GROMACS .gro file of C-alpha atoms in nm:
model
  427
    1MET     CA    1   4.609  -0.004  -0.709
    2THR     CA    2   4.538  -0.304  -0.508
    3ILE     CA    3   4.245  -0.334  -0.344
    4LEU     CA    4   4.386  -0.415  -0.006
    5ARG     CA    5   4.588  -0.130  -0.038
    6TRP     CA    6   4.262   0.117  -0.083
    7PHE     CA    7   4.137  -0.017   0.254
    8ILE     CA    8   4.420   0.035   0.451
    9SER     CA    9   4.526   0.383   0.337
   10GLN     CA   10   4.384   0.721   0.364
   11GLU     CA   11   4.527   0.854   0.125
   12ALA     CA   12   4.518   0.595  -0.164
   13ARG     CA   13   4.130   0.647  -0.104
   14ASN     CA   14   4.121   0.980  -0.083
   15ALA     CA   15   4.385   0.985  -0.440
   16ALA     CA   16   4.110   0.732  -0.615
   17ALA     CA   17   3.856   0.934  -0.527
   18MET     CA   18   4.008   1.238  -0.676
   19ARG     CA   19   4.112   1.054  -0.978
   20LYS     CA   20   3.683   0.901  -0.996
   21HIS     CA   21   3.565   1.239  -0.945
   22ILE     CA   22   3.811   1.444  -1.244
   23ARG     CA   23   3.747   1.151  -1.495
   24ARG     CA   24   3.381   1.190  -1.420
   25ILE     CA   25   3.399   1.577  -1.508
   26LEU     CA   26   3.570   1.528  -1.827
   27SER     CA   27   3.389   1.261  -1.964
   28ALA     CA   28   3.105   1.482  -1.905
   29GLN     CA   29   3.295   1.769  -2.096
   30ARG     CA   30   3.459   1.610  -2.340
   31ASP     CA   31   3.342   1.762  -2.633
   32VAL     CA   32   3.328   2.076  -2.525
   33LEU     CA   33   3.782   2.103  -2.453
   34THR     CA   34   3.998   2.187  -2.659
   35PRO     CA   35   4.197   1.836  -2.757
   36GLN     CA   36   4.495   2.024  -2.564
   37ALA     CA   37   4.312   2.042  -2.194
   38ILE     CA   38   4.219   1.687  -2.251
   39GLU     CA   39   4.551   1.611  -2.326
   40ASN     CA   40   4.688   1.745  -2.010
   41VAL     CA   41   4.412   1.643  -1.798
   42ASN     CA   42   4.432   1.287  -1.887
   43ARG     CA   43   4.862   1.360  -1.843
   44ALA     CA   44   4.788   1.433  -1.433
   45LEU     CA   45   4.519   1.159  -1.416
   46ALA     CA   46   4.795   0.891  -1.558
   47ASP     CA   47   5.018   1.045  -1.350
   48LEU     CA   48   4.855   0.961  -1.044
   49THR     CA   49   4.728   0.599  -1.167
   50GLY     CA   50   5.062   0.561  -1.245
   51ALA     CA   51   5.149   0.690  -0.871
   52LEU     CA   52   4.917   0.411  -0.706
   53ASP     CA   53   4.987   0.128  -0.893
   54SER     CA   54   5.358   0.155  -0.824
   55GLY     CA   55   5.278   0.180  -0.450
   56ALA     CA   56   5.389   0.535  -0.368
   57LYS     CA   57   5.331   0.624  -0.070
   58GLY     CA   58   5.293   0.991   0.126
   59ASP     CA   59   5.421   1.286   0.041
   60ALA     CA   60   5.416   1.128  -0.320
   61VAL     CA   61   5.053   1.054  -0.409
   62LYS     CA   62   4.998   1.366  -0.245
   63LYS     CA   63   5.218   1.549  -0.458
   64GLU     CA   64   5.018   1.379  -0.816
   65MET     CA   65   4.683   1.473  -0.610
   66GLY     CA   66   4.821   1.848  -0.640
   67LYS     CA   67   4.888   1.810  -0.982
   68SER     CA   68   4.602   1.677  -1.059
   69GLU     CA   69   4.359   1.885  -0.925
   70GLN     CA   70   4.585   2.183  -1.103
   71ALA     CA   71   4.514   2.019  -1.431
   72ALA     CA   72   4.106   2.042  -1.372
   73ASN     CA   73   4.125   2.362  -1.194
   74LYS     CA   74   4.359   2.498  -1.550
   75TRP     CA   75   4.217   2.293  -1.810
   76LEU     CA   76   3.852   2.187  -1.698
   77LYS     CA   77   3.532   2.449  -1.693
   78PRO     CA   78   3.396   2.524  -1.389
   79TYR     CA   79   3.006   2.490  -1.331
   80PRO     CA   80   2.786   2.748  -1.194
   81HIS     CA   81   2.614   2.662  -0.854
   82ALA     CA   82   2.832   2.366  -0.805
   83ALA     CA   83   2.724   2.254  -0.434
   84TRP     CA   84   2.361   2.278  -0.591
   85ARG     CA   85   2.424   2.041  -0.882
   86GLU     CA   86   2.628   1.807  -0.689
   87ASN     CA   87   2.277   1.814  -0.412
   88VAL     CA   88   2.045   1.750  -0.707
   89GLU     CA   89   2.307   1.510  -0.831
   90VAL     CA   90   2.267   1.301  -0.526
   91LEU     CA   91   1.863   1.330  -0.469
   92LEU     CA   92   1.795   1.198  -0.856
   93VAL     CA   93   2.034   0.935  -0.764
   94ALA     CA   94   1.861   0.860  -0.438
   95LEU     CA   95   1.541   0.874  -0.662
   96THR     CA   96   1.694   0.658  -0.960
   97VAL     CA   97   1.775   0.386  -0.676
   98ALA     CA   98   1.418   0.444  -0.498
   99MET     CA   99   1.190   0.371  -0.798
  100ALA     CA  100   1.455   0.071  -0.933
  101ILE     CA  101   1.394  -0.058  -0.567
  102ARG     CA  102   0.965  -0.042  -0.566
  103THR     CA  103   0.957  -0.176  -0.958
  104PHE     CA  104   1.167  -0.473  -0.963
  105PHE     CA  105   1.217  -0.545  -0.542
  106VAL     CA  106   0.909  -0.439  -0.288
  107GLN     CA  107   0.646  -0.164  -0.353
  108PRO     CA  108   0.477  -0.061  -0.040
  109PHE     CA  109   0.173  -0.099  -0.036
  110LYS     CA  110  -0.141  -0.006   0.183
  111ILE     CA  111  -0.458  -0.181   0.275
  112PRO     CA  112  -0.756   0.018   0.154
  113THR     CA  113  -1.048  -0.197   0.234
  114GLY     CA  114  -1.183  -0.465   0.431
  115SER     CA  115  -1.185  -0.780   0.219
  116MET     CA  116  -0.898  -0.961   0.357
  117GLN     CA  117  -1.004  -0.934   0.733
  118PRO     CA  118  -0.892  -1.061   0.977
  119THR     CA  119  -0.565  -1.134   0.789
  120LEU     CA  120  -0.511  -0.809   0.718
  121PHE     CA  121  -0.687  -0.477   0.786
  122GLY     CA  122  -0.845  -0.227   0.580
  123VAL     CA  123  -0.911   0.126   0.667
  124THR     CA  124  -1.209   0.094   0.957
  125SER     CA  125  -1.442   0.314   1.166
  126GLU     CA  126  -1.661   0.306   1.460
  127PRO     CA  127  -1.893   0.442   1.407
  128ASP     CA  128  -1.902   0.331   1.012
  129PHE     CA  129  -2.216   0.405   0.866
  130SER     CA  130  -2.143   0.349   0.519
  131PRO     CA  131  -2.281  -0.011   0.283
  132SER     CA  132  -1.996  -0.194   0.391
  133LYS     CA  133  -2.103  -0.209   0.755
  134ILE     CA  134  -2.512  -0.102   0.684
  135ASP     CA  135  -2.709  -0.280   0.399
  136PHE     CA  136  -2.972  -0.117   0.233
  137SER     CA  137  -3.137  -0.369   0.072
  138ALA     CA  138  -3.271  -0.515   0.327
  139ASP     CA  139  -3.616  -0.455   0.491
  140ARG     CA  140  -3.643  -0.122   0.703
  141ALA     CA  141  -3.641  -0.221   1.051
  142LYS     CA  142  -3.340  -0.423   0.920
  143ILE     CA  143  -3.187  -0.107   0.845
  144GLU     CA  144  -3.287   0.147   1.137
  145ALA     CA  145  -3.129  -0.168   1.359
  146GLN     CA  146  -2.861  -0.158   1.180
  147ILE     CA  147  -2.806   0.261   1.196
  148SER     CA  148  -2.848   0.208   1.556
  149GLU     CA  149  -2.623   0.002   1.653
  150GLN     CA  150  -2.377   0.262   1.516
  151ALA     CA  151  -2.498   0.546   1.690
  152LYS     CA  152  -2.436   0.311   2.035
  153LEU     CA  153  -2.077   0.285   1.886
  154ARG     CA  154  -2.041   0.652   1.849
  155ASN     CA  155  -2.220   0.761   2.176
  156ALA     CA  156  -2.035   0.510   2.345
  157LEU     CA  157  -1.720   0.640   2.202
  158VAL     CA  158  -1.429   0.772   2.485
  159ILE     CA  159  -1.174   0.943   2.358
  160PRO     CA  160  -0.841   0.847   2.552
  161THR     CA  161  -0.591   1.091   2.649
  162GLY     CA  162  -0.153   1.070   2.787
  163TRP     CA  163   0.049   0.775   2.696
  164GLU     CA  164  -0.292   0.537   2.644
  165ARG     CA  165  -0.350   0.805   2.351
  166LEU     CA  166  -0.002   0.737   2.215
  167LYS     CA  167  -0.031   0.364   2.277
  168GLU     CA  168  -0.347   0.410   2.022
  169TRP     CA  169  -0.155   0.587   1.783
  170PHE     CA  170   0.130   0.328   1.714
  171GLN     CA  171  -0.113   0.105   1.650
  172GLY     CA  172  -0.267   0.299   1.423
  173VAL     CA  173  -0.584   0.376   1.594
  174SER     CA  174  -0.686   0.763   1.539
  175TYR     CA  175  -0.990   1.037   1.660
  176ILE     CA  176  -1.227   1.218   1.563
  177HIS     CA  177  -1.408   1.529   1.729
  178VAL     CA  178  -1.548   1.817   1.608
  179ILE     CA  179  -1.773   2.026   1.765
  180ALA     CA  180  -2.032   2.305   1.597
  181GLN     CA  181  -1.947   2.616   1.677
  182ALA     CA  182  -2.246   2.785   1.540
  183ASP     CA  183  -2.575   2.665   1.437
  184GLY     CA  184  -2.659   2.559   1.060
  185GLU     CA  185  -2.612   2.279   0.789
  186ILE     CA  186  -2.286   2.131   0.685
  187GLU     CA  187  -2.075   2.238   0.413
  188MET     CA  188  -1.748   1.992   0.335
  189GLY     CA  189  -1.449   2.126   0.180
  190GLN     CA  190  -1.206   1.889  -0.038
  191MET     CA  191  -0.932   1.730   0.148
  192ARG     CA  192  -0.585   1.946   0.100
  193HIS     CA  193  -0.261   1.668   0.065
  194PHE     CA  194   0.071   1.781   0.054
  195LEU     CA  195   0.273   1.478  -0.135
  196ILE     CA  196   0.126   1.125   0.034
  197PHE     CA  197  -0.007   1.321   0.358
  198ASN     CA  198  -0.370   1.432   0.430
  199LEU     CA  199  -0.249   1.769   0.535
  200LYS     CA  200  -0.635   1.909   0.667
  201GLN     CA  201  -0.992   1.886   0.577
  202THR     CA  202  -1.227   2.192   0.620
  203LEU     CA  203  -1.630   2.244   0.685
  204SER     CA  204  -1.846   2.510   0.725
  205ILE     CA  205  -2.165   2.493   0.957
  206GLY     CA  206  -2.380   2.825   0.929
  207GLY     CA  207  -2.068   3.004   0.819
  208VAL     CA  208  -1.871   2.919   1.047
  209GLU     CA  209  -1.521   2.791   0.875
  210GLN     CA  210  -1.439   2.456   1.079
  211THR     CA  211  -1.051   2.264   1.002
  212ILE     CA  212  -0.914   1.933   1.087
  213TRP     CA  213  -0.526   1.913   1.076
  214PHE     CA  214  -0.417   1.593   0.930
  215PRO     CA  215  -0.711   1.366   0.890
  216PRO     CA  216  -0.636   0.990   0.884
  217ASP     CA  217  -0.723   0.808   0.553
  218PHE     CA  218  -1.086   0.711   0.547
  219GLY     CA  219  -1.009   0.448   0.277
  220GLU     CA  220  -1.243   0.418  -0.042
  221GLN     CA  221  -1.576   0.575   0.232
  222PRO     CA  222  -1.526   0.945   0.261
  223ILE     CA  223  -1.597   1.123   0.659
  224GLU     CA  224  -1.926   1.176   0.595
  225LYS     CA  225  -2.031   0.890   0.482
  226ARG     CA  226  -1.899   0.693   0.750
  227ALA     CA  227  -2.013   0.915   0.975
  228GLY     CA  228  -2.370   0.903   0.862
  229LEU     CA  229  -2.431   1.302   0.733
  230PHE     CA  230  -2.576   1.135   0.425
  231LEU     CA  231  -2.856   0.981   0.630
  232ASP     CA  232  -2.979   1.340   0.734
  233PRO     CA  233  -2.796   1.538   0.456
  234HIS     CA  234  -3.043   1.868   0.551
  235HIS     CA  235  -2.982   1.848   0.943
  236ILE     CA  236  -2.918   2.141   1.141
  237PHE     CA  237  -2.650   2.091   1.355
  238HIS     CA  238  -2.656   2.362   1.677
  239LYS     CA  239  -2.382   2.521   1.845
  240GLY     CA  240  -2.154   2.302   2.069
  241GLU     CA  241  -2.347   1.935   1.924
  242ASP     CA  242  -2.057   1.698   1.756
  243VAL     CA  243  -2.047   1.682   1.394
  244PHE     CA  244  -1.797   1.389   1.390
  245LYS     CA  245  -1.692   1.151   1.708
  246MET     CA  246  -1.470   0.872   1.554
  247LYS     CA  247  -1.259   0.625   1.606
  248VAL     CA  248  -1.020   0.523   1.291
  249GLY     CA  249  -0.777   0.229   1.246
  250ALA     CA  250  -0.561   0.252   1.019
  251GLY     CA  251  -0.539  -0.019   0.695
  252ASP     CA  252  -0.219  -0.213   0.746
  253HIS     CA  253   0.060  -0.099   0.524
  254LEU     CA  254   0.268  -0.347   0.337
  255PHE     CA  255   0.613  -0.444   0.120
  256VAL     CA  256   0.466  -0.610  -0.205
  257ASP     CA  257   0.741  -0.872  -0.322
  258ARG     CA  258   0.809  -0.771  -0.713
  259LEU     CA  259   1.122  -1.037  -0.731
  260THR     CA  260   0.967  -1.383  -0.642
  261TYR     CA  261   0.739  -1.415  -0.924
  262ASN     CA  262   0.993  -1.354  -1.189
  263PHE     CA  263   1.139  -1.676  -1.121
  264ARG     CA  264   0.805  -1.885  -1.066
  265LYS     CA  265   0.455  -1.914  -1.068
  266PRO     CA  266   0.222  -1.765  -0.849
  267ALA     CA  267   0.128  -2.067  -0.590
  268ARG     CA  268  -0.223  -2.156  -0.440
  269GLY     CA  269  -0.270  -2.018  -0.138
  270GLU     CA  270  -0.068  -1.709  -0.176
  271ILE     CA  271  -0.198  -1.331  -0.051
  272ILE     CA  272  -0.107  -1.166  -0.421
  273VAL     CA  273  -0.183  -0.802  -0.550
  274PHE     CA  274  -0.308  -0.725  -0.885
  275GLU     CA  275  -0.405  -0.484  -1.102
  276THR     CA  276  -0.748  -0.396  -1.137
  277ALA     CA  277  -0.723  -0.368  -1.481
  278GLY     CA  278  -0.686  -0.757  -1.533
  279ILE     CA  279  -1.099  -0.797  -1.427
  280PRO     CA  280  -1.263  -0.812  -1.715
  281GLU     CA  281  -1.449  -0.438  -1.830
  282ASP     CA  282  -1.798  -0.533  -1.850
  283MET     CA  283  -1.719  -0.678  -1.475
  284ARG     CA  284  -1.565  -0.361  -1.354
  285ASP     CA  285  -1.828  -0.110  -1.549
  286ARG     CA  286  -2.062  -0.364  -1.381
  287TYR     CA  287  -1.918  -0.322  -1.000
  288HIS     CA  288  -1.749   0.032  -1.059
  289ILE     CA  289  -1.436  -0.083  -1.048
  290PRO     CA  290  -1.171   0.156  -1.164
  291ALA     CA  291  -0.897   0.031  -1.430
  292ASP     CA  292  -0.619   0.218  -1.181
  293GLU     CA  293  -0.620   0.042  -0.898
  294PHE     CA  294  -0.485  -0.276  -0.707
  295TYR     CA  295  -0.657  -0.523  -0.476
  296ILE     CA  296  -0.484  -0.749  -0.243
  297LYS     CA  297  -0.641  -1.141  -0.231
  298ARG     CA  298  -0.557  -1.522  -0.186
  299LEU     CA  299  -0.483  -1.685  -0.423
  300VAL     CA  300  -0.732  -1.970  -0.427
  301ALA     CA  301  -0.750  -2.152  -0.841
  302LEU     CA  302  -0.431  -2.194  -1.092
  303PRO     CA  303  -0.492  -2.214  -1.453
  304GLY     CA  304  -0.679  -2.465  -1.605
  305GLU     CA  305  -0.846  -2.604  -1.300
  306LYS     CA  306  -1.206  -2.634  -1.235
  307VAL     CA  307  -1.406  -2.480  -0.902
  308SER     CA  308  -1.706  -2.482  -0.712
  309ILE     CA  309  -1.772  -2.356  -0.344
  310GLY     CA  310  -1.989  -2.611  -0.174
  311ASP     CA  311  -2.264  -2.529   0.109
  312ASP     CA  312  -1.991  -2.628   0.365
  313ARG     CA  313  -1.808  -2.341   0.274
  314HIS     CA  314  -1.532  -2.503   0.129
  315ILE     CA  315  -1.342  -2.472  -0.190
  316ARG     CA  316  -1.353  -2.756  -0.449
  317ILE     CA  317  -1.090  -2.815  -0.704
  318ASN     CA  318  -1.140  -3.064  -0.962
  319GLY     CA  319  -1.310  -3.188  -0.712
  320ARG     CA  320  -1.076  -3.240  -0.449
  321ARG     CA  321  -1.167  -3.009  -0.097
  322LEU     CA  322  -0.958  -2.752   0.009
  323ASP     CA  323  -0.975  -2.759   0.400
  324ALA     CA  324  -0.761  -2.657   0.742
  325SER     CA  325  -0.464  -2.912   0.626
  326THR     CA  326  -0.382  -2.695   0.262
  327PRO     CA  327  -0.127  -2.539   0.306
  328HIS     CA  328  -0.201  -2.093   0.361
  329PHE     CA  329  -0.571  -2.214   0.428
  330GLU     CA  330  -0.496  -2.298   0.812
  331ASN     CA  331  -0.628  -2.034   0.949
  332LEU     CA  332  -0.958  -1.957   0.687
  333TYR     CA  333  -1.057  -2.287   0.696
  334GLY     CA  334  -1.026  -2.349   1.079
  335PHE     CA  335  -1.397  -2.211   1.156
  336ASP     CA  336  -1.648  -2.429   1.365
  337PRO     CA  337  -1.909  -2.453   1.105
  338ALA     CA  338  -2.203  -2.465   1.374
  339GLN     CA  339  -2.067  -2.140   1.356
  340PRO     CA  340  -2.278  -1.881   1.123
  341PRO     CA  341  -2.044  -1.708   0.911
  342ARG     CA  342  -1.941  -1.355   1.056
  343GLU     CA  343  -1.817  -1.002   0.910
  344SER     CA  344  -1.432  -0.977   0.933
  345GLN     CA  345  -1.415  -1.347   1.100
  346PHE     CA  346  -1.208  -1.693   0.941
  347SER     CA  347  -1.548  -1.835   0.782
  348GLY     CA  348  -1.458  -1.984   0.447
  349HIS     CA  349  -1.576  -1.932   0.131
  350LEU     CA  350  -1.927  -1.854   0.061
  351ASN     CA  351  -2.134  -1.913  -0.245
  352GLY     CA  352  -2.425  -1.787  -0.336
  353ALA     CA  353  -2.688  -1.981  -0.151
  354VAL     CA  354  -2.519  -1.971   0.127
  355ALA     CA  355  -2.517  -1.643   0.142
  356GLN     CA  356  -2.866  -1.550   0.108
  357LYS     CA  357  -2.917  -1.843   0.376
  358TYR     CA  358  -2.820  -1.608   0.619
  359GLY     CA  359  -2.937  -1.309   0.468
  360LEU     CA  360  -2.576  -1.083   0.397
  361MET     CA  361  -2.703  -0.937   0.108
  362ASN     CA  362  -2.398  -0.806  -0.018
  363VAL     CA  363  -2.294  -1.128  -0.128
  364ALA     CA  364  -2.571  -1.287  -0.197
  365GLU     CA  365  -2.570  -1.264  -0.570
  366LEU     CA  366  -2.272  -1.418  -0.706
  367PRO     CA  367  -2.232  -1.445  -1.111
  368GLN     CA  368  -1.984  -1.742  -1.120
  369PHE     CA  369  -2.110  -1.916  -0.777
  370PRO     CA  370  -2.473  -1.892  -0.769
  371ASP     CA  371  -2.496  -2.233  -0.551
  372GLU     CA  372  -2.276  -2.527  -0.494
  373GLU     CA  373  -2.357  -2.715  -0.825
  374ALA     CA  374  -2.176  -2.417  -1.008
  375VAL     CA  375  -1.875  -2.500  -1.143
  376TYR     CA  376  -1.642  -2.270  -1.314
  377ASP     CA  377  -1.320  -2.345  -1.551
  378VAL     CA  378  -1.028  -2.090  -1.485
  379PRO     CA  379  -0.915  -2.011  -1.877
  380ALA     CA  380  -0.481  -2.086  -1.941
  381ASN     CA  381  -0.264  -1.881  -1.789
  382SER     CA  382  -0.557  -1.698  -1.564
  383CYS     CA  383  -0.567  -1.708  -1.214
  384MET     CA  384  -0.871  -1.643  -0.900
  385PRO     CA  385  -0.805  -1.456  -0.644
  386MET     CA  386  -1.126  -1.470  -0.343
  387GLY     CA  387  -1.074  -1.230  -0.002
  388ASP     CA  388  -1.071  -1.412   0.359
  389ASN     CA  389  -1.364  -1.214   0.439
  390THR     CA  390  -1.581  -1.407   0.299
  391CYS     CA  391  -1.906  -1.158   0.405
  392ASN     CA  392  -1.774  -0.865   0.261
  393SER     CA  393  -1.577  -0.884  -0.069
  394LEU     CA  394  -1.519  -0.784  -0.395
  395ASP     CA  395  -1.308  -1.109  -0.563
  396SER     CA  396  -1.353  -1.322  -0.812
  397ARG     CA  397  -1.648  -1.493  -0.747
  398PHE     CA  398  -1.857  -1.188  -0.835
  399TRP     CA  399  -1.605  -1.172  -1.166
  400GLY     CA  400  -1.453  -1.474  -1.265
  401ALA     CA  401  -1.059  -1.538  -1.325
  402ILE     CA  402  -0.798  -1.281  -1.399
  403PRO     CA  403  -0.489  -1.297  -1.644
  404GLU     CA  404  -0.161  -1.391  -1.482
  405ASP     CA  405  -0.004  -1.079  -1.612
  406TYR     CA  406  -0.185  -0.858  -1.410
  407VAL     CA  407  -0.045  -1.015  -1.079
  408ILE     CA  408   0.200  -0.752  -0.951
  409GLY     CA  409   0.346  -0.996  -0.645
  410LYS     CA  410   0.266  -1.124  -0.324
  411SER     CA  411   0.230  -1.020   0.070
  412PHE     CA  412   0.570  -0.996   0.223
  413PHE     CA  413   0.625  -0.750   0.522
  414VAL     CA  414   0.324  -0.590   0.689
  415TYR     CA  415   0.578  -0.239   0.852
  416TRP     CA  416   0.270  -0.026   1.018
  417PRO     CA  417   0.121  -0.007   1.237
  418LEU     CA  418   0.275  -0.187   1.503
  419THR     CA  419  -0.020  -0.471   1.580
  420LYS     CA  420   0.001  -0.878   1.613
  421ARG     CA  421  -0.008  -0.864   1.209
  422PHE     CA  422   0.298  -0.643   1.246
  423GLY     CA  423   0.607  -0.880   1.047
  424TRP     CA  424   0.601  -1.136   0.791
  425GLY     CA  425   0.406  -1.385   0.947
  426ASN     CA  426   0.059  -1.277   0.785
  427GLN     CA  427   0.058  -1.565   0.509
   0.00000   0.00000   0.00000
């Protein structure tokens, strides 16, 4: 049967589909069929093939299709629950294709933390009393000031309604507002999940159970940490008092390109995703990094290079200073050097001495880059990734290089939420 005839003839397509279906069943049952059954089915299929190849039309093709169907019904063994089997087969094929695409082509990935902000956003919230926003190693006055600032954000929060609420939902913004129904201390229950979705989380106050339905993802910090409940664990809530009042921004969801690096090495400046198992074990233990997660950072140094971070907040590779003219570093090094480094703003890269100067305690002690005199030699077949949020990123400044084998791909396309970061322009 010619390809042209398959396209222009409905009968030819139906006959070819029937032949393929019978052949598949015959192949599956060949070991349990008698030689006579196999011979009769093959003969009917041969006649149908002959009719197609000879260019037969109309009744001739229908006649051979009928004979093939009769032979199949007579000699092939019927399957119980055929419809269910067919649906299961389709589902398995679809899952296999999806897994193949995920493994070899593109993989969905969710940004959990703010280490790449403002290029790519992790989960954010207002207020946020977690250690990512409050430096609990600072002096008491500074800690209290930071807590007070987050409390102001909570108290000033106005939850929109109607179209404005819907608009913000498409931008990845959701709200949590829970009011105590009785007096007493709070007891948090476990988050309940269904597949990849957060279904509900329960809490109890004064013996009265309340439920938060479809809570958003809070990233690496749970809701009670972001809401600051740990600051006063024995707080007595009173009926009508706000328990949670928060604005939550979903982390960016993107596709990771897993194909490109099968044909070439990662290039400087690309945003890569890698397995945390590649971080040296002693450093994972030191910074409490699980070995079964994925991190996303910008690749800054390649195998065999000598790396240092100047007090001007610019990285130097083999003595050469990277700046805004370096591909993929246009935004990162486009900051005003007269301005201090800021959280979630493009501020270059900090070494330990500069972080100490500006009181950024969460990145002040950088083992690999304590000052601008420190030089790190990247081993062969290794690389150094660092976050764009230089004031708050756990990256190679802390734990050094990782083997290239642990890099699984690069950022490809942000598909959610529908913000200015949507698309493939965040490179």
